[in-house]
Amino acid sequence: MVVNSVHWFRKCLRLHDNPALQEALNGADTVRCVYILDPWFAGAANVGINRWRFLLEALEDLDNSLKKLNSRLFVVRGQPTEVFPRLFKEWNVTRLTFEYDPEPYGKERDGAIIKMAQEFGVEAVIRNSHTLYNLDRIIEMNNNSPPLTFKRFQTIVSRLELPRRPLPPITRQQMDKCHTQIGENHDLLYSIPSLEELGFRTEDLSPAVWRGGESEALDRLNKHLDKKVWVANLEHPRVNTCSLYASPTGLSPYLRFGCLSCRVLYYNLRELYMKLRKRCSPPLSLFGQLLWREFFYTAATNNPNFDRMEGNPICVQIPWDQNPEALAKWAEGRTGFPWIDAIMTQLRQEGWIHHLARHAVACFLTRGDLWISWESGMKVFEELLLDADWSVNAGSWMWLSCSAFFQQFFHCYCPVGFGRRTDPSGDYIRRYIPILKDYPNRYIYEPWNAPESLQKAANCVVGVDYPKPMINHAEGSRLNIERMKQVYQQLSHYRGLSLLASVPTIQEEAEPPMTDESQTSSGPDSPPRDAADGEAAGCSVAPDSSTVCSFSVPPPDLEDRPPCTSSLPRLPSPRSKPSSPSSTSSPSPSPASVAQRRKGIARKVRRSQRQRGRPSCPPAARGEEMGEERMEEEEQLEGKMEEEEKMEEEEEATGQQQ
Amino acid sequence: MKRGRTGLKSICQTFPSHEEKVKRQKWAPSSFSLTPMQDWGNLPHHIILQIFQHLSLVDRARASSVCRCWNDVFHTPDLWRRFEFELNQPATSYLRSTHPDLIQQIIKKHAQHLQYVSFKVDSCTESAEAACDILSQLVNCTIKTLGLISTARPSFMDVSQAHFVSALTVVFVNSKSLSSIKIDDTPVDDPSLKVLVANNSDTLKLLKMSSCPHVSPAGILCVADQCHGLRELALNYHLLSDELLLALSTEKHVHLEHLRIDVVSENPGQTHFHTIKRSSWEALVRHSPKVNIVMYFFLYEEEFEPFFCEETPVTHLYFGRAVSKEMLGRIGLNCPRLVELVVCANGLEPLDEELIRIAQRCKSLTAIGLGECEVTCSGFVEFVKMCGGRLTQLSIMEEVLIPDSSYNMEQIHSEVSKHLGRMWFPDMMPTW
């Protein structure tokens, strides 16, 4: 039987460590590599020019590499659901391969495509290659819900077998076996579009700081490893001024577009560590960034509302302000705080900013100063940030705005002090906000405090040439810390004076049961088995058991999906009041009280979900969500006040009954 | 969401068991039996009331349209003692508002039942104005607690002072038994506080009025002088005076439980901060030995000079901005009652000495949080060792700890856990 394969490139834009592509080549008579792109949709989507440029460069690089293998990349215009039926017939396709997409949107799309392939008698082969681990396995090991603390996540990961070893790049020999004639009109039909074709104006476009593509990625990987050796501090590199600038060894955009395999990076780091330290097992902190990425992917994979507050079971409901004007000032770098504005300018110009810079601007927009929803910030990052993965972007924004994962919220980055600590010279500001270049170090982070004469001498008068600060940070953070406290105290039912104790702790770490049958699947370095193994419903199971076929037939109705509401209930532990040190001697609360407390929080969260998601109610009842239950009523005001009311009410109640 | 939608259904489903209980207790002895149809309408008032008390307002409203009897119960005063008005504008908030019809109904039928009332408003001035309009209509009520809460920006500050004050005084004058008032970030002024005192001095227990710029030290002093039952007070530092502390410490006055003080400066060097005499603090603590004194600082580093030069009985300290190393040194010397310390940021020098001194001197310290600071790992371990298990809250950002020859990051987690007697990890931010 003739095997005509199509490999569908999406996220893994590379020839190295591409298991799905290997499957496409395996015993095939012809192979075509496609990328599907809708030029009409491109302009409308919320993706900025830098990200498109990076993608097109990555495709360019892919095409060039395929040319060297005597093949080409087929860029097909349209939507996958329209394109595939056409291609299946035109090319007489018998096998379709692509990498597993763990994100809810991708899962849904792929489900539909797999179903369609089935109808056409096309075998769909899916392989996991965008994440290190099988995310569903992590969830399974955590009692079927994604871990909500990074520590817990690390614990689970440390019990897992090592990620599958990366596969070698595709070779000329492999490709020759399934050589496909390239038509004369290939460039006419399947060329990579230009930015202009996608509707972007390119006259003023400055050269790319980050060049897309696998070749660049592998080049950077080598430099990255060399630098690690040079710095000799593998686990905890300290931040300095240089860290703020785009580095020729930075890898995050390449991981995002799959120009670099996360497993290749993982094993290179691991081997480097073992070589240098002569210890057998490297600490997890070595893989910091890679694991954070997995953490957020795991948290998001079964949560289609992961990128919004409403209807998102892990997201704390916070009464953010809606203020388009303030949002625009932030997004366009016109806040009047040079540190924030420089970061946002760098982001817009280059598409990448350091993680501390992300913390600074995210905190400023949300809980730190402007009190604007993290969703708005996430969307701006989605447009501008080269490495913005859907899961990682939303997850990080929730983390930084203290909307999920229960962070201590006291830690607000100061838009003046934090920058000054990171770069005392102020050169970073001067580079991205040249108008401030003549300000002395002392005032460069707070130009509005400079004497007028100095402002004039520096050719930049605040309020004329550069905006005045849009908010009084001291005042803003005073208000916001109260607001966060209010929100968190409602969740934790904590009524004392301690700020730190207001935050609910997630009890995951202390909870022993973790389904522990970790050693069941194939070992770390086991060779890939034949793809024909474990074939089910037209899509085969990956050798490392990392592919999930459960969606091979897409759920008929979204409503039928298992609800993800179970993800929050591992909740806060009761806090001992700080004013009574004696109570600390018994840190483990009675199980009953924990259960109660958990119930409380779960209920609280459900209730707030309910409130927001509720459709219209009868007129008399509309808008009456508050004061629903006694518990909630008690949360109206603060601490003592409520206790008093309660006592009084109870007194009265007993009085009435008598 | 489910409960909101299926409220009535859930009542019906859970109903039979209630009903049976009631039957057994009340009617069974009299061998009197009812058909189920009769039961629904004839349920005793107090039983329905009890059920209603467990229902949300939405569910109650739906149930109230079942029959006349249930509708009567719906309007039982008991069910209207507490109410939270939510006033938001679609342009500025993601949250819903209390329906205007319901507001009208409450003002008309239930104003006199309201006792615990709060207003949550978004950042829009109209919302705050709407809250004031409702307040001005609450003439026939006996409110005990009143809370005006801005959920985003402090929008009450944008309402004209006259409007706000006249609305507020309506409640002050009419209620006469106010015990708790939370009016942070509002344009309340001295004359309105006078009205408050004139009408509610016997009942007032709690007054929270942080960041109310129109109140003067004399205004708050008048409250402290007259309201001897005041147990909790929140205000800004510029209202704090020796006289105020002494007034709160007179024999007639009950023990003060909480005193919260916000210390805020807008621009460096423009605000001068006075000092409070040591003898005034001492008088306060003598009178109220258990008082918690909470101070939130939002100052520039150079403005800390007037604080903690002498012994100060503060219990909870929060520094929302960079605080100098020198100041933290003084805290170790002069704050023996300290329970919680939170430092958001500090300079680049390690704080080892200061922390160790705090561990030595502040014997009640149970909670500490450090943001942008630096401490060496050895210094930190030493600090934790001295405090031991009494540190119930220990929140340290990972970057705060500087590895040294004694401990690296892996070792510090186990060492600190050992001294605390529980699992401990530094706080992390995602590297992304």
Tab-separated table of C-alpha atoms in Angstrom, chain A residues 11 100-104 107 128 130-131 135 297 300-302 391:
chain	number	residue	atom	x	y	z
A	11	LYS	CA	4.285	24.870	17.010
A	100	TYR	CA	0.295	17.158	20.284
A	101	ASP	CA	-1.092	20.542	21.270
A	102	PRO	CA	-1.929	20.557	24.971
A	103	GLU	CA	-3.811	23.858	24.959
A	104	PRO	CA	-7.601	23.688	25.154
A	107	LYS	CA	-7.117	20.253	21.502
A	128	ASN	CA	4.145	14.905	22.108
A	130	HIS	CA	6.170	20.732	22.709
A	131	THR	CA	6.417	19.901	26.403
A	135	LEU	CA	0.891	16.785	31.204
A	297	TYR	CA	0.926	24.277	30.498
A	300	ALA	CA	-4.078	25.318	31.548
A	301	THR	CA	-4.491	22.130	29.589
A	302	ASN	CA	-7.971	21.290	30.847
A	391	SER	CA	-0.799	29.070	28.791
